[in-house]
CSV table of C-alpha atoms in Angstrom, one decimal:
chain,number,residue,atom,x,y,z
A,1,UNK,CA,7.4,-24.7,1.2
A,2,UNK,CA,3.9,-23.8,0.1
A,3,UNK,CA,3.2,-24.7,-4.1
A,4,UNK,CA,1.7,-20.8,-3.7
A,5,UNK,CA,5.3,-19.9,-3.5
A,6,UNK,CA,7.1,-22.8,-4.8
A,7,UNK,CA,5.3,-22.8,-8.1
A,8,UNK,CA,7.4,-19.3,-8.8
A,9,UNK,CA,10.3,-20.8,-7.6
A,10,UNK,CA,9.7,-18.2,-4.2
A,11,UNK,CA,12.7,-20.1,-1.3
A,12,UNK,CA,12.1,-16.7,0.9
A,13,UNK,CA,9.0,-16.2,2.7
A,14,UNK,CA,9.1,-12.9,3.2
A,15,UNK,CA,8.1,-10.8,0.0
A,16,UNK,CA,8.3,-7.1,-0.8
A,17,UNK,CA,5.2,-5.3,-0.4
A,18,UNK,CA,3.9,-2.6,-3.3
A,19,UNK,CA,4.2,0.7,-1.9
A,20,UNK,CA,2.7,3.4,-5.0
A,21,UNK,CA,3.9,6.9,-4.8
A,22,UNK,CA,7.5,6.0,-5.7
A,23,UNK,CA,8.8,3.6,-2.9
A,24,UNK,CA,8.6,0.5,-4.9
A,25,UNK,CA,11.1,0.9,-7.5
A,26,UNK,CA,11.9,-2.1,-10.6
A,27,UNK,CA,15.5,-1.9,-9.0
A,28,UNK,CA,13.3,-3.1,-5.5
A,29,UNK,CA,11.6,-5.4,-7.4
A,30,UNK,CA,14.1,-7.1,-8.8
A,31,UNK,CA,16.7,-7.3,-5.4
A,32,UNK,CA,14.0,-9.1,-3.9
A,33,UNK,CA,13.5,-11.5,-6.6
A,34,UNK,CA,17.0,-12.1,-6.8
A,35,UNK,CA,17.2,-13.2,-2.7
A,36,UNK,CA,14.7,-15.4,-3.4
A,37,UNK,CA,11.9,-13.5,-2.5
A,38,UNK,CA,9.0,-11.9,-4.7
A,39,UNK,CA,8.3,-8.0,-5.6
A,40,UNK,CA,5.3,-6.2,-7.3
A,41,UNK,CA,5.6,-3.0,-9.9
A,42,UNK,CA,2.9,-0.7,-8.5
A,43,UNK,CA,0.3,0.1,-10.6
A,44,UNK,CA,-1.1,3.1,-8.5
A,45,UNK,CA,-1.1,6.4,-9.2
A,46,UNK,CA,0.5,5.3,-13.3
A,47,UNK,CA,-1.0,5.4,-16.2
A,48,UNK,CA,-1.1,2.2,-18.3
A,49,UNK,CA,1.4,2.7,-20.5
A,50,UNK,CA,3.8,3.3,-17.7
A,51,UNK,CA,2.7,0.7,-16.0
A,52,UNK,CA,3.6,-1.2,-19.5
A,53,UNK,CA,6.7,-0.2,-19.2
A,54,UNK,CA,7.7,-1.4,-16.2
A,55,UNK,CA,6.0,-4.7,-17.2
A,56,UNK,CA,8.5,-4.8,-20.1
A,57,UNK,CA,11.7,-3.7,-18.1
A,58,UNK,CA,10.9,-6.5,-15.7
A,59,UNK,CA,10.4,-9.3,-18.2
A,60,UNK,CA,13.4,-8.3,-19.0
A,61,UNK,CA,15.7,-8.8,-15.8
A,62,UNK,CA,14.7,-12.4,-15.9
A,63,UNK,CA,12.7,-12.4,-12.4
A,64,UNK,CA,9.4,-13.3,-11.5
A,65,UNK,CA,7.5,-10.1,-10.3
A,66,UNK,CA,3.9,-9.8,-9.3
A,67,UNK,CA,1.6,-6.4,-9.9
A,68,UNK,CA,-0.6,-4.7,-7.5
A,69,UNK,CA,-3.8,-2.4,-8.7
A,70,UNK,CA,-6.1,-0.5,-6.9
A,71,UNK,CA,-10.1,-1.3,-7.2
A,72,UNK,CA,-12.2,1.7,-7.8
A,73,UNK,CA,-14.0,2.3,-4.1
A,74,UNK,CA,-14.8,5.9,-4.1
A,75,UNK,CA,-15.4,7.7,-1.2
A,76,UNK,CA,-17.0,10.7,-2.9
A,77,UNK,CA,-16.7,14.2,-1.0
A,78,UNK,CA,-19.5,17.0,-1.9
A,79,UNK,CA,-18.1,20.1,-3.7
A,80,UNK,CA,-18.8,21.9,-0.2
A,81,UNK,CA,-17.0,19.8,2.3
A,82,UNK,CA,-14.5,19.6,-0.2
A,83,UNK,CA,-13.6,23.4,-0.9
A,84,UNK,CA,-13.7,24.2,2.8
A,85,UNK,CA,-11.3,21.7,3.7
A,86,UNK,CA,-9.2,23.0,0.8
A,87,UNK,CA,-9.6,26.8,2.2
A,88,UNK,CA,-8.3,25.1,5.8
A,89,UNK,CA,-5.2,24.0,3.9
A,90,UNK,CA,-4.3,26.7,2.0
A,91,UNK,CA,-2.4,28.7,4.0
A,92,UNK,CA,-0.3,25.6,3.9
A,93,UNK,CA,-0.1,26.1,-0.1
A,94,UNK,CA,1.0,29.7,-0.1
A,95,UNK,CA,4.1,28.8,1.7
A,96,UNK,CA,5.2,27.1,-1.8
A,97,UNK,CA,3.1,29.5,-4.2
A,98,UNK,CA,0.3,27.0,-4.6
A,99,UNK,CA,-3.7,27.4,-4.7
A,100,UNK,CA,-5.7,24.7,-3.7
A,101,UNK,CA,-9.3,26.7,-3.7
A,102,UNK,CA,-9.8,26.1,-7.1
A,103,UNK,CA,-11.7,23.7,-9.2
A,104,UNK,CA,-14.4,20.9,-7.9
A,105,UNK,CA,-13.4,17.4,-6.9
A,106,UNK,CA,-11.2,15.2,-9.1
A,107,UNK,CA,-13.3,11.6,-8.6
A,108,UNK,CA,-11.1,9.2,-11.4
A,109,UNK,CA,-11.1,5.2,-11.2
A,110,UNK,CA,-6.9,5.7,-11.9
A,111,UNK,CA,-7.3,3.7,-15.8
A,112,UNK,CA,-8.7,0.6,-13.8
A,113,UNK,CA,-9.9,-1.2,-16.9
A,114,UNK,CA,-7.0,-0.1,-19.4
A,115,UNK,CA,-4.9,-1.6,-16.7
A,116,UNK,CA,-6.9,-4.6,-15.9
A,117,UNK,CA,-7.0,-4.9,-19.7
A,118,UNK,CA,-3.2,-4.8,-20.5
A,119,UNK,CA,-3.1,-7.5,-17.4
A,120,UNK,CA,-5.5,-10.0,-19.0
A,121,UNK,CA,-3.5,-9.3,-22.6
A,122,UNK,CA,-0.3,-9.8,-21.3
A,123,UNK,CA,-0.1,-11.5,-18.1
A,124,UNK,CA,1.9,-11.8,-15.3
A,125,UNK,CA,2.4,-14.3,-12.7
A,126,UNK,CA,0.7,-12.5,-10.1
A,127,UNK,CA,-1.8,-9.4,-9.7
A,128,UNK,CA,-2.3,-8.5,-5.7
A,129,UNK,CA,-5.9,-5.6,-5.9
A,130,UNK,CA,-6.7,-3.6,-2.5
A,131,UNK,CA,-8.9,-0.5,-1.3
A,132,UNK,CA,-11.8,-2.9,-3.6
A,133,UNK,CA,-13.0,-6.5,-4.7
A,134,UNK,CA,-12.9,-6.9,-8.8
A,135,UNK,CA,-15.7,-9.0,-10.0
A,136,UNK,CA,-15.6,-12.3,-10.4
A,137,UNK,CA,-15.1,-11.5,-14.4
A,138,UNK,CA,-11.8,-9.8,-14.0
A,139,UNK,CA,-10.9,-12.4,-11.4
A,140,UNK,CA,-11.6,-15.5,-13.6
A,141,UNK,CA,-10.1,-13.5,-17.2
A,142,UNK,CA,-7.0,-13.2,-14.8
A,143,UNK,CA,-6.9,-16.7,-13.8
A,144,UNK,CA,-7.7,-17.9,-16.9
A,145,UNK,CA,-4.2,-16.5,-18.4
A,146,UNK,CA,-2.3,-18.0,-15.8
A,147,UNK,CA,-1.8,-15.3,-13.2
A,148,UNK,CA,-2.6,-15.9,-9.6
A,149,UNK,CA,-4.7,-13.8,-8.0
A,150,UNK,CA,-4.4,-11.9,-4.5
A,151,UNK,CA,-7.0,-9.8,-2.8
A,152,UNK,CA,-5.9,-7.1,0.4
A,153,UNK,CA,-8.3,-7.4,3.0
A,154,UNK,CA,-8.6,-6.6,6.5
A,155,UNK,CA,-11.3,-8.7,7.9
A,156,UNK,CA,-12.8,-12.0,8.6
A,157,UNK,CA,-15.8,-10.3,6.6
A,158,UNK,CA,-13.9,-9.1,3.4
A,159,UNK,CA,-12.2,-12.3,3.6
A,160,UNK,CA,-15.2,-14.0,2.7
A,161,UNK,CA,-16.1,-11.9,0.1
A,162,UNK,CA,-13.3,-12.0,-1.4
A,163,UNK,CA,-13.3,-16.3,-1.3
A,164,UNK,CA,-16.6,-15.6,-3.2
A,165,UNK,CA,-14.8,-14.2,-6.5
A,166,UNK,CA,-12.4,-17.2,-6.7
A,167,UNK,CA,-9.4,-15.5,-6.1
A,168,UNK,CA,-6.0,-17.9,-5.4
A,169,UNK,CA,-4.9,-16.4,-2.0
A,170,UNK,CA,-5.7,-13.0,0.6
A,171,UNK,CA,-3.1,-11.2,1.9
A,172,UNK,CA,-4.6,-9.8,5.3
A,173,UNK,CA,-3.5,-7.0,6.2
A,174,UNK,CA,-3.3,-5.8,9.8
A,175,UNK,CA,-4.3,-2.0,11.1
A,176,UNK,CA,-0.2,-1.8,12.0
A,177,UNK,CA,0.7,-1.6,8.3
A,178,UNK,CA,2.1,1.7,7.1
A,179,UNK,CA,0.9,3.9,4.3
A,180,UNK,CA,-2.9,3.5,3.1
A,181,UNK,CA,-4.8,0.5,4.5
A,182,UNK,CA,-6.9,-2.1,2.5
A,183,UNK,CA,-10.2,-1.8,4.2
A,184,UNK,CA,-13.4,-2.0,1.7
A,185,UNK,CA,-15.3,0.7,4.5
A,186,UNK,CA,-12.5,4.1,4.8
A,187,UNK,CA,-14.8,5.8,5.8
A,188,UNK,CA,-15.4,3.5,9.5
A,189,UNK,CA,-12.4,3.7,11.9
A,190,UNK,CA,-9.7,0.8,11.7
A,191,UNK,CA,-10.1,-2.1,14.3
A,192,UNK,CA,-6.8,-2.4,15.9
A,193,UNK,CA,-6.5,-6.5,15.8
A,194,UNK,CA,-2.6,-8.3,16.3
A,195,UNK,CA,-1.6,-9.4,12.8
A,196,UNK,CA,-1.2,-12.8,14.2
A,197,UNK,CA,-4.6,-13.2,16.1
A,198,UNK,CA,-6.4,-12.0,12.8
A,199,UNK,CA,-4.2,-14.4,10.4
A,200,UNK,CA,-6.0,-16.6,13.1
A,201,UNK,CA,-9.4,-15.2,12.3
A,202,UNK,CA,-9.0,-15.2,8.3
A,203,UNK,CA,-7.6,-19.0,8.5
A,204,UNK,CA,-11.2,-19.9,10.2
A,205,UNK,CA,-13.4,-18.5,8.1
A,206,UNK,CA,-11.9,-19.3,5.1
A,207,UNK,CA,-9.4,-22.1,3.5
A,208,UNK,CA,-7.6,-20.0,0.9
A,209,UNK,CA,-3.8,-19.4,1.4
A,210,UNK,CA,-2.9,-16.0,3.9
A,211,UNK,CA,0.3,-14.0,3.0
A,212,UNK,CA,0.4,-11.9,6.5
A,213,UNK,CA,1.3,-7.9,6.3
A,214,UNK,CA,1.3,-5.4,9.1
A,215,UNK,CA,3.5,-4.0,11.7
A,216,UNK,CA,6.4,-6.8,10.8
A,217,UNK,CA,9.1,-5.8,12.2
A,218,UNK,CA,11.6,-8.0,13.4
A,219,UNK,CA,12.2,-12.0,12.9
A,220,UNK,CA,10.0,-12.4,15.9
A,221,UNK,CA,7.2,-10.5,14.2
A,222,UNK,CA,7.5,-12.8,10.8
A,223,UNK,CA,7.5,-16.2,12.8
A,224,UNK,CA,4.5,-15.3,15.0
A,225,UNK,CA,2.6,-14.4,11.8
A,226,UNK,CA,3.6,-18.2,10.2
A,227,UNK,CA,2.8,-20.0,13.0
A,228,UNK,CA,-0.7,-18.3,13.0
A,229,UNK,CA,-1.0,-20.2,9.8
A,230,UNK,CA,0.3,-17.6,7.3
A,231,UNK,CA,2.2,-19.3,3.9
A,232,UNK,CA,4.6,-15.8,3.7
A,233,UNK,CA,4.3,-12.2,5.1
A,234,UNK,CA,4.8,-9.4,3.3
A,235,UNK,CA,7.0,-6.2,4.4
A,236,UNK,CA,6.8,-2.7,3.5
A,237,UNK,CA,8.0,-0.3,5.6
A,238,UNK,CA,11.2,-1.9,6.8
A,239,UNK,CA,11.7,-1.7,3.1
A,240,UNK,CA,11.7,2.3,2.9
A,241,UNK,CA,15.2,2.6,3.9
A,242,UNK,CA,17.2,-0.1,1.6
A,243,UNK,CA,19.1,1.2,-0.9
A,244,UNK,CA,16.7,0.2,-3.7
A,245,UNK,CA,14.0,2.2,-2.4
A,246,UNK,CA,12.3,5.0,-4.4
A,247,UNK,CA,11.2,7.0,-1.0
A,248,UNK,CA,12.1,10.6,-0.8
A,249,UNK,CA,15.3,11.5,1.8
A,250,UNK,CA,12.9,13.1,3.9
A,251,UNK,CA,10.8,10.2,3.9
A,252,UNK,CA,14.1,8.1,4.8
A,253,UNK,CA,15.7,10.3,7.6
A,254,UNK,CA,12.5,10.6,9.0
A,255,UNK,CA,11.7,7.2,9.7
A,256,UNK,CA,14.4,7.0,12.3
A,257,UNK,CA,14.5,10.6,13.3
A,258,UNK,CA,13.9,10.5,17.5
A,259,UNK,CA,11.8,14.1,16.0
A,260,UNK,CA,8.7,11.5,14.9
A,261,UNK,CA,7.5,9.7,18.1
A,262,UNK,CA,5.0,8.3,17.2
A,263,UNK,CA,2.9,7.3,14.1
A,264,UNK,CA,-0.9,8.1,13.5
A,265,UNK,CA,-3.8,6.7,10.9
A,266,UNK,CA,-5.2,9.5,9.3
A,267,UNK,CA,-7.0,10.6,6.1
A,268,UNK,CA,-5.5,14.3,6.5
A,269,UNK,CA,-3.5,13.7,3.3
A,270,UNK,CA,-5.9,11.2,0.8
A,271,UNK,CA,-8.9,11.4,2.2
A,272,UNK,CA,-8.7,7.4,3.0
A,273,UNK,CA,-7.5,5.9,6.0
A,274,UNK,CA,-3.6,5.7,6.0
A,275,UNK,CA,-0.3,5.3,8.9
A,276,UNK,CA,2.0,8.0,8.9
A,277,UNK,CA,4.3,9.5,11.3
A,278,UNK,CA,2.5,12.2,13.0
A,279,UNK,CA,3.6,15.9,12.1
A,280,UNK,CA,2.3,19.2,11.9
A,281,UNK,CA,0.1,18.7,8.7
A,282,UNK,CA,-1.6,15.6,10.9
A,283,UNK,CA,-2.1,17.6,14.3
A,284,UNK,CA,-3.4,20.4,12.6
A,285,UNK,CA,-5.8,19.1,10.0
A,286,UNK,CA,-6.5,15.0,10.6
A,287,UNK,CA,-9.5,16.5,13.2
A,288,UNK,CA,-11.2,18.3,10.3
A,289,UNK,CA,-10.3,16.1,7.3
A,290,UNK,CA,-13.6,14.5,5.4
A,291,UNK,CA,-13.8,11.1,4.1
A,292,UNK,CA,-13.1,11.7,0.7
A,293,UNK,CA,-10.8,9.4,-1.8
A,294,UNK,CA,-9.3,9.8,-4.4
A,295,UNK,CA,-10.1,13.3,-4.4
A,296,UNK,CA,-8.5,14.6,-1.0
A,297,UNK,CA,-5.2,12.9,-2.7
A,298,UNK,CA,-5.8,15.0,-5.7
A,299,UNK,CA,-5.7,18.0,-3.3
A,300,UNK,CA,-3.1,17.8,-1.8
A,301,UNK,CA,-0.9,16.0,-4.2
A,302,UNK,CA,1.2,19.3,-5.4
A,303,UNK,CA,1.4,20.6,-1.7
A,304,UNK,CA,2.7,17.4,-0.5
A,305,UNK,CA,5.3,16.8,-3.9
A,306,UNK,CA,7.0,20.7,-2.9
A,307,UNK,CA,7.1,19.5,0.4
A,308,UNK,CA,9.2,16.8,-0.3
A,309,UNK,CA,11.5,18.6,-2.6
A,310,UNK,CA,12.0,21.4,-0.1
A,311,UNK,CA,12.7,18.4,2.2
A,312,UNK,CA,9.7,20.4,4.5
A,313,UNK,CA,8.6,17.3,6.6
A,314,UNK,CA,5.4,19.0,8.4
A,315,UNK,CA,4.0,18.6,5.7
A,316,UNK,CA,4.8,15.4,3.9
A,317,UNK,CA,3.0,12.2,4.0
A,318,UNK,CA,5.5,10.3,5.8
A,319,UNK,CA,4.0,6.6,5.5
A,320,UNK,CA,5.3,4.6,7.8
A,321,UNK,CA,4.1,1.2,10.0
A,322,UNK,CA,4.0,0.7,13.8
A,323,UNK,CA,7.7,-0.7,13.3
A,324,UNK,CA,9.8,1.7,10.9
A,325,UNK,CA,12.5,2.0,13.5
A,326,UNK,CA,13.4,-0.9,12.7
A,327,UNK,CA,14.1,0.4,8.8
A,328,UNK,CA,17.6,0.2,8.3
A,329,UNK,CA,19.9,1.6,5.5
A,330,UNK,CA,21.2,-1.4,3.8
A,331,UNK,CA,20.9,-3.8,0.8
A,332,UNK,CA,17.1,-4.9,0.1
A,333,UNK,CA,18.1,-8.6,-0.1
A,334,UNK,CA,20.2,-8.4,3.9
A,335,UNK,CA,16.5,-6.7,4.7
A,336,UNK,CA,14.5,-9.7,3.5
A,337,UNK,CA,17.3,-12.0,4.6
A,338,UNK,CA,17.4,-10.9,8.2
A,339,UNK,CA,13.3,-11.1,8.8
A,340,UNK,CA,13.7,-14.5,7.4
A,341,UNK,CA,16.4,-15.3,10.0
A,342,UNK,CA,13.7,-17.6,12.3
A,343,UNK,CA,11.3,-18.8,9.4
């Protein structure tokens, strides 16, 4: 067992990955802790003090727990491209008495230093960061209290980078992962790469520790991603399913509806790069969507929420990796349990 799991007393290689938006719930957190596994709270998309919260809750089940922020790396959208692409939507809107056409671009940094500063006051025993680097100041206040430190990346390139801040470990994440990817450039297209071959890649260029994510499906999937030289891999979307999950219904039935063929990376709904299950809202606008993050997600946030409580799955963001047939319905530990079958 690797001391990067062993120190937090980890026995299962095969943790649960953050998913923001509502997917990663404590109750998640805290099944996979309890099979042996790890968690992270999602710091996404929350403000600090709920993010505090949380924090608190989880101290107080008893289980070690890990946090995941995201690093300020806007892709800003002029006031132009963005209030056309919100007139091109709109008709969308009116189906649920909404109007998108007003107002300028919302361009926030989602509380990234109260949240890095509750993190450094009251630490916890890991901190995962994607969509950007922190600076080697955050990184080394972080380490400095205890907490180990993870960096999302999706290259040999960001890989290095990353090794440059002195963070503990990378988790590399291949183009196969559902939801929104961790590449430092949206605004270039992914570089479809086998998890495996680029836990290969990562391991070259750099001697930190690789947790593996991306298109993990099935035991198979796990142990081909260890023996490229990965400590642990980390599973999200065969995680939407289990009963601990936060995902919407829709979200769930969808994922193994024969309705949703296939799945698609698009920035239709954020405005960054993200896997989804194609559906109407990707055929008709993924084509015409700018690069534009966070404020494409700030667009279409209220369109996409009355979606999902109409249960209206054209137009939901249905996030979902290369594998989610494979989701079942079924306890989160049996999930974790099952991919760790060959390990």
């Amino acid at each position: 067992m690797s001391r990067l799991l062993s120190d937090l007393g980890i026995d299962l290689p095969v943790l649960a990955a953050p998913m923001a938006g509502g997917p990663s719930t404590l109750a998640l957190v805290t099944a996979a802790a309890r099979a042996g596994s790890l968690g992270f709270l999602v710091g996404g998309y929350k403000t600090a003090q709920a993010l505090a919260g949380q924090i608190h809750a989880a101290r107080a089940d008893g289980v070690p727990f890990g946090v995941n922020l995201f690093v300020p790396n806007p892709v800003p959208v002029s006031a132009e491209t963005y209030r056309g692409y919100a007139q091109a939507v709109q008709p969308e809107a009116e189906l649920y008495g909404l109007k998108l056409t007003d107002g300028d671009p919302v361009e926030d940094d989602d509380q990234w230093t109260d949240k890095v500063d509750l993190l450094t006051a009251s630490p916890v025993p890991w901190v995962s960061f994607t969509f950007g680097i922190p600076d080697r100041a955050v990184v080394g206040a972080l380490r400095q209290a205890d907490t180990t430190v993870l960096q999302n990346v999706t290259s040999t390139d960001e890989a290095r980078r990353a090794a440059e801040t002195g963070v503990d470990a990378l988790i590399v994440q291949a183009s196969m992962a559902g939801g929104h990817s961790a590449t430092l450039t949206p605004e270039r297209p992914l570089t479809p790469v086998p998890l495996p071959e680029l836990v290969g890649q990562v391991r070259d260029a750099v001697t930190l520790p690789v947790i593996a994510t991306g298109g993990i499906a099935t035991p198979a999937d796990a142990a081909a991603a260890l023996h490229a030289g990965a400590e642990a891999v980390m599973v999200g979307t065969l995680l939407l399913r289990t009963d601990e999950s936060g995902a919407s219904a829709p979200h769930k039935a969808a994922l193994v509806d024969p309705a949703f063929e296939t799945t698609i990376v698009t920035r239709a709904f954020t405005g960054r790069p993200a896997r989804a299950l194609r559906n109407h809202f990707t055929d008709r606008f993924d084509a015409i969507a700018p690069a534009g993050y966070p404020a494409l997600h700030h667009l279409t946030g209220p369109l996409r929420k009355a979606a999902t409580a109409a249960g209206d799955t054209r137009l939901i963001h249905l996030w979902a990796g290369t594998g989610h047939r494979e989701a079942r319905s079924e306890p989160a530990e049996q999930a974790l349990a099952r991919l760790a079958s060959r390990l």
